[in-house]
Amino acid sequence: MGTVSASPALPEPVSLCARTPRVAAERLVGEMVPPPRFDSVRFDTYVPDPNQPSQAEAVTVLSTFAAGLGDTADTTRGKRRWFGRKPPAEAGPRGVYLDGGYGVGKTHLLASLWHATPAAPEQKAFGTFVELTNLVGALGFQQTVQTLGGHRLLCIDEFELDDPGDTVLVSSLLSRLVEAGVALAATSNTLPGKLGEGRFAAADFMREIQGLSARFRPLRIDGEDYRHRGLPKAPAPLTTEQVTRAAHATEAASLDDFPSLLAHLATVHPSRYGALTEGLRAACFTDVGPVPDQSTALRLVVLADRLYDREIPVLASGLPFDRLFGEEMLNGGYRKKYFRAISRLTALARDAKGLLAE
């Protein structure tokens, strides 16, 4: 009678607290592409709400905009302009601003525009506002202008209108890129304390980017949040035993005490949070509790975004995710970010259900 061979033991879960990634500036540029969650989105996978004609119109306008970016045969025009005569300005806006409320699919459309633009991946860039400011910090302003100046298209998701200093920095950068012939596309959040926050922000966006406003065509996208508006109800938290067992039973999982992880995030620049989660197939947190202050909360928002972009399921014990942020935070100027973090962590917690199978 034959013997049954034992299953190979899985490696121990890693600790994010033990990781201190260093990311080269060249990698920051190379990774300015739509995140894995939006790898496969296209205009034809966006399902417009038949009751909201502006959604179908947005697909048509953006498809035409993308096609127009392939009209020129000079694929190195941006780079050559730094050494030659400035070409005549192109007619019409060279930018689009996707103006819509939370959850109407703006990022889906922005990523679809990136995919549809007829240019090599190295000639177009996609990143959040925070990732763009991190790039300037890593390369310096002039080097960033020269690096992105040879691109056909720059897509900026979640333009941070609530940070005046960074808004001025990025507006100056975009002015230089427009001069080099780079087309722009953007979405944004709304300014804190605005009446109707969470709906439309075109007027705020155009005012904050000042001289660039004439370069953008606002494209309004009406609709309800496809994920349902308001604070999502988080799944009931697991026990520490369940989380620990799942971490040891899942290949390429991490396992961290939540308070220790929050402390560790303060030692890692947010531009490296993507590298921090590299290779993970699950993130496991024990003893989740209230976030103590706003600086910590904003770092957690960035981590939640990176986990969500990379579709890394999350298992946690302690408090449910809808109790992470106190009432003062949820009523403050950054509330949209906190609601987004709760929504995304909740979705990842639901994605992790299969990891609990015995």
Short mmCIF file of C-alpha atoms in Angstrom, two decimals:
data_model
loop_
_atom_site.label_atom_id
_atom_site.label_comp_id
_atom_site.label_asym_id
_atom_site.label_seq_id
_atom_site.Cartn_x
_atom_site.Cartn_y
_atom_site.Cartn_z
CA MET A 1 0.00 0.00 0.00
CA GLY A 2 1.43 3.34 -1.07
CA THR A 3 2.03 6.23 1.27
CA VAL A 4 0.37 9.59 0.91
CA SER A 5 2.90 12.37 0.62
CA ALA A 6 2.35 15.36 2.83
CA SER A 7 1.50 18.68 1.21
CA PRO A 8 4.47 21.01 1.10
CA ALA A 9 4.41 23.48 3.96
CA LEU A 10 3.58 27.04 3.06
CA PRO A 11 6.13 29.71 3.95
CA GLU A 12 5.43 31.77 7.03
CA PRO A 13 3.39 34.93 6.38
CA VAL A 14 5.49 38.04 5.91
CA SER A 15 5.21 41.15 8.05
CA LEU A 16 4.71 44.50 6.34
CA CYS A 17 6.39 46.03 9.38
CA ALA A 18 9.59 44.24 8.36
CA ARG A 19 9.58 45.81 4.91
CA THR A 20 11.32 49.12 4.18
CA PRO A 21 11.26 49.30 0.38
CA ARG A 22 13.48 51.63 -1.62
CA VAL A 23 12.08 52.62 -4.99
CA ALA A 24 14.25 54.07 -7.76
CA ALA A 25 12.92 57.18 -9.50
CA GLU A 26 12.95 55.32 -12.84
CA ARG A 27 10.57 52.76 -11.39
CA LEU A 28 8.20 55.51 -10.24
CA VAL A 29 7.96 56.69 -13.85
CA GLY A 30 7.67 53.18 -15.27
CA GLU A 31 4.83 52.34 -12.89
CA MET A 32 2.70 55.30 -13.98
CA VAL A 33 0.17 53.04 -15.70
CA PRO A 34 -3.41 52.12 -14.72
CA PRO A 35 -3.31 49.89 -11.63
CA PRO A 36 -4.01 46.13 -11.93
CA ARG A 37 -7.70 46.61 -11.07
CA PHE A 38 -8.03 48.68 -14.25
CA ASP A 39 -5.77 46.59 -16.52
CA SER A 40 -8.65 45.21 -18.54
CA VAL A 41 -11.13 48.09 -18.54
CA ARG A 42 -12.03 49.60 -21.89
CA PHE A 43 -14.70 51.95 -23.18
CA ASP A 44 -16.78 48.96 -24.28
CA THR A 45 -16.69 47.48 -20.75
CA TYR A 46 -18.15 50.66 -19.27
CA VAL A 47 -21.92 50.13 -18.95
CA PRO A 48 -23.70 53.50 -19.17
CA ASP A 49 -26.86 53.99 -17.15
CA PRO A 50 -29.68 54.31 -19.73
CA ASN A 51 -31.28 56.92 -17.45
CA GLN A 52 -28.12 59.07 -17.56
CA PRO A 53 -27.38 60.03 -21.19
CA SER A 54 -24.27 61.97 -20.13
CA GLN A 55 -22.54 58.64 -19.42
CA ALA A 56 -22.88 57.35 -22.99
CA GLU A 57 -21.92 60.81 -24.28
CA ALA A 58 -18.75 60.71 -22.16
CA VAL A 59 -17.68 57.45 -23.82
CA THR A 60 -18.19 58.98 -27.27
CA VAL A 61 -16.31 62.19 -26.46
CA LEU A 62 -13.40 60.39 -24.81
CA SER A 63 -13.10 57.86 -27.64
CA THR A 64 -12.83 60.73 -30.12
CA PHE A 65 -10.32 62.52 -27.89
CA ALA A 66 -8.14 59.38 -27.69
CA ALA A 67 -8.22 58.86 -31.47
CA GLY A 68 -7.16 62.48 -32.02
CA LEU A 69 -4.01 61.94 -29.96
CA GLY A 70 -2.69 59.59 -32.63
CA ASP A 71 -2.96 62.03 -35.51
CA THR A 72 0.65 63.17 -35.46
CA ALA A 73 3.40 60.95 -36.86
CA ASP A 74 6.07 62.67 -34.80
CA THR A 75 6.17 60.41 -31.75
CA THR A 76 9.17 62.22 -30.29
CA ARG A 77 7.72 65.71 -30.65
CA GLY A 78 7.65 66.38 -26.92
CA LYS A 79 11.30 65.54 -26.43
CA ARG A 80 12.43 67.46 -29.52
CA ARG A 81 10.74 70.66 -28.42
CA TRP A 82 13.21 71.14 -25.61
CA PHE A 83 15.98 71.65 -28.17
CA GLY A 84 14.14 73.23 -31.09
CA ARG A 85 11.76 76.01 -31.90
CA LYS A 86 8.43 76.01 -30.07
CA PRO A 87 5.73 74.74 -32.47
CA PRO A 88 2.50 76.64 -33.05
CA ALA A 89 -0.19 76.04 -30.45
CA GLU A 90 -2.75 73.39 -31.37
CA ALA A 91 -6.35 74.50 -31.73
CA GLY A 92 -8.90 73.62 -29.10
CA PRO A 93 -8.58 72.20 -25.59
CA ARG A 94 -5.85 69.60 -25.11
CA GLY A 95 -7.34 68.40 -21.86
CA VAL A 96 -10.53 66.87 -20.50
CA TYR A 97 -11.81 67.04 -16.94
CA LEU A 98 -14.20 64.25 -15.90
CA ASP A 99 -16.71 66.01 -13.69
CA GLY A 100 -18.87 63.63 -11.71
CA GLY A 101 -19.84 62.42 -8.28
CA TYR A 102 -18.44 59.49 -6.35
CA GLY A 103 -18.89 56.10 -7.98
CA VAL A 104 -20.01 57.06 -11.50
CA GLY A 105 -17.00 55.32 -13.06
CA LYS A 106 -14.63 58.27 -13.63
CA THR A 107 -11.50 56.16 -13.00
CA HIS A 108 -12.83 53.43 -15.31
CA LEU A 109 -13.24 56.04 -18.06
CA LEU A 110 -9.86 57.65 -17.34
CA ALA A 111 -8.09 54.29 -17.55
CA SER A 112 -10.03 53.45 -20.72
CA LEU A 113 -8.77 56.69 -22.26
CA TRP A 114 -5.19 55.68 -21.42
CA HIS A 115 -5.68 52.25 -23.01
CA ALA A 116 -7.40 53.69 -26.11
CA THR A 117 -4.78 56.36 -26.86
CA PRO A 118 -2.73 55.11 -29.85
CA ALA A 119 0.72 55.45 -28.34
CA ALA A 120 3.27 53.14 -26.75
CA PRO A 121 2.90 52.69 -22.96
CA GLU A 122 6.10 54.66 -22.37
CA GLN A 123 4.53 57.65 -24.17
CA LYS A 124 1.55 57.95 -21.84
CA ALA A 125 1.31 58.14 -18.06
CA PHE A 126 -1.43 57.43 -15.52
CA GLY A 127 -1.27 58.21 -11.82
CA THR A 128 -3.02 59.77 -8.90
CA PHE A 129 -2.31 63.34 -7.85
CA VAL A 130 -0.34 62.00 -4.87
CA GLU A 131 1.78 59.79 -7.13
CA LEU A 132 2.51 62.78 -9.37
CA THR A 133 3.65 64.96 -6.45
CA ASN A 134 5.79 62.04 -5.22
CA LEU A 135 7.40 61.88 -8.66
CA VAL A 136 8.29 65.58 -8.50
CA GLY A 137 9.76 64.97 -5.05
CA ALA A 138 11.88 62.10 -6.36
CA LEU A 139 13.06 63.63 -9.65
CA GLY A 140 12.87 67.36 -9.01
CA PHE A 141 10.66 69.76 -10.96
CA GLN A 142 12.82 70.26 -14.06
CA GLN A 143 13.63 66.58 -14.46
CA THR A 144 9.92 65.70 -14.13
CA VAL A 145 9.08 68.22 -16.86
CA GLN A 146 11.71 66.71 -19.16
CA THR A 147 10.68 63.13 -18.36
CA LEU A 148 6.95 63.63 -18.92
CA GLY A 149 7.39 66.24 -21.67
CA GLY A 150 7.92 63.51 -24.26
CA HIS A 151 4.59 61.87 -23.46
CA ARG A 152 1.48 61.93 -25.60
CA LEU A 153 -0.94 61.84 -22.64
CA LEU A 154 -0.92 62.34 -18.86
CA CYS A 155 -3.92 61.10 -16.86
CA ILE A 156 -4.30 62.35 -13.28
CA ASP A 157 -6.82 60.60 -11.05
CA GLU A 158 -8.15 62.21 -7.85
CA PHE A 159 -6.65 65.67 -8.28
CA GLU A 160 -6.27 66.93 -4.69
CA LEU A 161 -8.09 70.25 -4.58
CA ASP A 162 -7.85 70.27 -0.77
CA ASP A 163 -4.06 70.81 -0.78
CA PRO A 164 -3.33 74.39 -2.03
CA GLY A 165 0.47 74.04 -2.00
CA ASP A 166 0.56 70.85 -4.05
CA THR A 167 -2.16 72.21 -6.35
CA VAL A 168 0.05 75.19 -7.27
CA LEU A 169 3.04 72.86 -7.80
CA VAL A 170 1.12 70.51 -10.10
CA SER A 171 -0.56 73.38 -11.95
CA SER A 172 2.90 74.79 -12.74
CA LEU A 173 4.03 71.36 -13.89
CA LEU A 174 1.00 70.92 -16.13
CA SER A 175 1.54 74.36 -17.68
CA ARG A 176 5.03 73.30 -18.73
CA LEU A 177 3.78 69.96 -20.06
CA VAL A 178 1.02 71.63 -22.10
CA GLU A 179 3.70 73.84 -23.69
CA ALA A 180 5.49 70.62 -24.68
CA GLY A 181 2.35 69.30 -26.35
CA VAL A 182 1.25 66.78 -23.72
CA ALA A 183 -2.51 66.14 -23.63
CA LEU A 184 -4.09 66.05 -20.17
CA ALA A 185 -7.02 64.27 -18.56
CA ALA A 186 -8.07 64.54 -14.92
CA THR A 187 -10.61 63.73 -12.26
CA SER A 188 -10.70 65.34 -8.82
CA ASN A 189 -12.22 65.40 -5.40
CA THR A 190 -14.15 68.44 -4.15
CA LEU A 191 -12.87 71.17 -1.88
CA PRO A 192 -13.66 70.60 1.81
CA GLY A 193 -16.69 72.33 3.26
CA LYS A 194 -18.36 72.92 -0.12
CA LEU A 195 -22.14 72.82 -0.42
CA GLY A 196 -23.06 69.66 -2.30
CA GLU A 197 -19.66 68.07 -1.68
CA GLY A 198 -19.39 64.73 -3.43
CA ARG A 199 -21.30 65.86 -6.51
CA PHE A 200 -19.62 68.09 -9.10
CA ALA A 201 -16.38 70.02 -8.79
CA ALA A 202 -15.72 71.57 -12.21
CA ALA A 203 -15.89 75.19 -11.01
CA ASP A 204 -13.48 74.42 -8.14
CA PHE A 205 -11.12 72.56 -10.44
CA MET A 206 -11.02 75.29 -13.10
CA ARG A 207 -10.40 78.00 -10.51
CA GLU A 208 -7.63 76.10 -8.72
CA ILE A 209 -5.65 75.36 -11.88
CA GLN A 210 -5.96 79.06 -12.81
CA GLY A 211 -4.29 79.71 -16.18
CA LEU A 212 -4.78 76.13 -17.34
CA SER A 213 -8.58 76.25 -17.29
CA ALA A 214 -8.84 77.16 -20.98
CA ARG A 215 -6.96 73.96 -21.81
CA PHE A 216 -9.62 71.72 -20.28
CA ARG A 217 -13.04 70.74 -21.56
CA PRO A 218 -15.28 69.78 -18.61
CA LEU A 219 -17.11 66.54 -19.29
CA ARG A 220 -19.99 66.14 -16.87
CA ILE A 221 -20.97 62.59 -15.91
CA ASP A 222 -24.27 62.34 -14.04
CA GLY A 223 -25.35 59.28 -12.10
CA GLU A 224 -25.68 57.50 -8.80
CA ASP A 225 -22.81 55.72 -7.07
CA TYR A 226 -22.78 52.25 -8.60
CA ARG A 227 -21.42 50.98 -5.25
CA HIS A 228 -24.35 52.71 -3.48
CA ARG A 229 -23.83 56.06 -1.85
CA GLY A 230 -23.15 56.47 1.86
CA LEU A 231 -21.16 54.54 4.41
CA PRO A 232 -21.01 50.83 3.54
CA LYS A 233 -21.78 48.25 6.19
CA ALA A 234 -18.57 46.38 6.88
CA PRO A 235 -18.53 42.60 7.42
CA ALA A 236 -18.30 41.46 11.03
CA PRO A 237 -14.66 41.23 12.12
CA LEU A 238 -13.02 37.85 12.59
CA THR A 239 -11.28 36.54 15.66
CA THR A 240 -7.53 36.89 15.97
CA GLU A 241 -7.31 33.10 15.79
CA GLN A 242 -9.19 33.00 12.48
CA VAL A 243 -7.02 35.73 10.95
CA THR A 244 -3.78 34.09 12.11
CA ARG A 245 -4.86 30.67 10.85
CA ALA A 246 -5.87 32.07 7.45
CA ALA A 247 -2.55 33.94 7.15
CA HIS A 248 -0.59 30.74 7.72
CA ALA A 249 -2.79 28.80 5.30
CA THR A 250 -2.56 31.34 2.46
CA GLU A 251 0.40 31.57 0.14
CA ALA A 252 2.08 35.02 0.01
CA ALA A 253 0.02 36.45 2.86
CA SER A 254 1.11 39.12 5.31
CA LEU A 255 0.27 39.16 9.02
CA ASP A 256 0.58 42.29 11.16
CA ASP A 257 -0.68 43.75 14.38
CA PHE A 258 -2.70 46.78 13.23
CA PRO A 259 -1.33 49.35 15.73
CA SER A 260 2.23 48.30 14.85
CA LEU A 261 1.45 48.59 11.15
CA LEU A 262 0.10 52.13 11.58
CA ALA A 263 3.31 53.08 13.40
CA HIS A 264 5.42 51.52 10.64
CA LEU A 265 3.60 53.44 7.90
CA ALA A 266 4.97 56.65 9.41
CA THR A 267 8.49 55.44 8.59
CA VAL A 268 7.77 54.64 4.91
CA HIS A 269 7.08 57.35 2.34
CA PRO A 270 3.58 56.91 0.82
CA SER A 271 5.15 56.71 -2.65
CA ARG A 272 6.53 53.32 -1.55
CA TYR A 273 3.28 51.81 -0.27
CA GLY A 274 2.81 50.02 -3.60
CA ALA A 275 6.23 48.41 -3.20
CA LEU A 276 5.35 47.64 0.43
CA THR A 277 2.50 45.40 -0.75
CA GLU A 278 4.42 43.84 -3.66
CA GLY A 279 3.84 40.13 -4.13
CA LEU A 280 1.04 39.86 -1.56
CA ARG A 281 -2.00 37.69 -2.22
CA ALA A 282 -3.67 38.59 1.08
CA ALA A 283 -3.18 41.13 3.88
CA CYS A 284 -4.08 40.04 7.41
CA PHE A 285 -4.43 42.49 10.32
CA THR A 286 -5.07 41.69 13.97
CA ASP A 287 -6.46 44.02 16.67
CA VAL A 288 -7.85 46.67 14.32
CA GLY A 289 -8.82 49.73 16.34
CA PRO A 290 -9.66 53.42 15.92
CA VAL A 291 -7.12 55.47 13.96
CA PRO A 292 -5.63 57.91 16.51
CA ASP A 293 -5.03 61.05 14.44
CA GLN A 294 -5.44 62.61 11.01
CA SER A 295 -1.86 62.11 9.81
CA THR A 296 -2.11 58.40 10.54
CA ALA A 297 -5.55 58.29 8.94
CA LEU A 298 -4.32 59.85 5.69
CA ARG A 299 -1.45 57.33 5.50
CA LEU A 300 -3.95 54.51 5.97
CA VAL A 301 -6.05 55.94 3.13
CA VAL A 302 -3.05 55.63 0.79
CA LEU A 303 -2.39 52.05 1.91
CA ALA A 304 -6.07 51.18 1.37
CA ASP A 305 -5.84 52.62 -2.16
CA ARG A 306 -2.75 50.55 -2.99
CA LEU A 307 -4.34 47.36 -1.61
CA TYR A 308 -7.52 48.05 -3.58
CA ASP A 309 -5.69 48.88 -6.82
CA ARG A 310 -3.81 45.59 -6.55
CA GLU A 311 -6.94 43.60 -5.55
CA ILE A 312 -5.34 42.24 -2.38
CA PRO A 313 -8.04 40.78 -0.09
CA VAL A 314 -7.96 41.82 3.57
CA LEU A 315 -8.74 39.76 6.69
CA ALA A 316 -8.97 41.55 10.02
CA SER A 317 -9.85 41.09 13.68
CA GLY A 318 -10.88 43.85 16.08
CA LEU A 319 -13.21 46.69 15.10
CA PRO A 320 -15.12 46.59 11.78
CA PHE A 321 -13.73 48.93 9.14
CA ASP A 322 -16.69 51.31 9.33
CA ARG A 323 -15.51 52.27 12.84
CA LEU A 324 -11.91 53.09 11.90
CA PHE A 325 -12.39 56.85 11.75
CA GLY A 326 -13.97 58.95 14.48
CA GLU A 327 -16.96 61.23 14.03
CA GLU A 328 -14.77 64.33 13.85
CA MET A 329 -12.79 62.85 10.95
CA LEU A 330 -15.90 61.73 9.09
CA ASN A 331 -17.36 65.23 9.39
CA GLY A 332 -14.14 67.03 8.45
CA GLY A 333 -12.57 68.22 5.22
CA TYR A 334 -11.02 64.86 4.34
CA ARG A 335 -14.22 62.88 4.85
CA LYS A 336 -14.41 61.82 1.20
CA LYS A 337 -11.03 60.12 1.53
CA TYR A 338 -12.09 58.33 4.70
CA PHE A 339 -15.36 57.15 3.18
CA ARG A 340 -13.41 55.90 0.16
CA ALA A 341 -10.99 54.00 2.41
CA ILE A 342 -13.86 52.39 4.32
CA SER A 343 -15.59 51.45 1.07
CA ARG A 344 -12.43 49.92 -0.38
CA LEU A 345 -11.36 48.03 2.75
CA THR A 346 -14.90 46.71 3.08
CA ALA A 347 -14.84 45.46 -0.51
CA LEU A 348 -11.48 43.77 0.10
CA ALA A 349 -12.81 42.17 3.29
CA ARG A 350 -15.66 40.69 1.27
CA ASP A 351 -13.17 39.46 -1.34
CA ALA A 352 -11.34 37.58 1.44
CA LYS A 353 -14.23 35.29 2.36
CA GLY A 354 -12.82 32.41 0.33
CA LEU A 355 -9.62 32.43 2.39
CA LEU A 356 -11.55 31.22 5.43
CA ALA A 357 -12.50 27.88 3.86
CA GLU A 358 -11.32 25.00 5.96
#
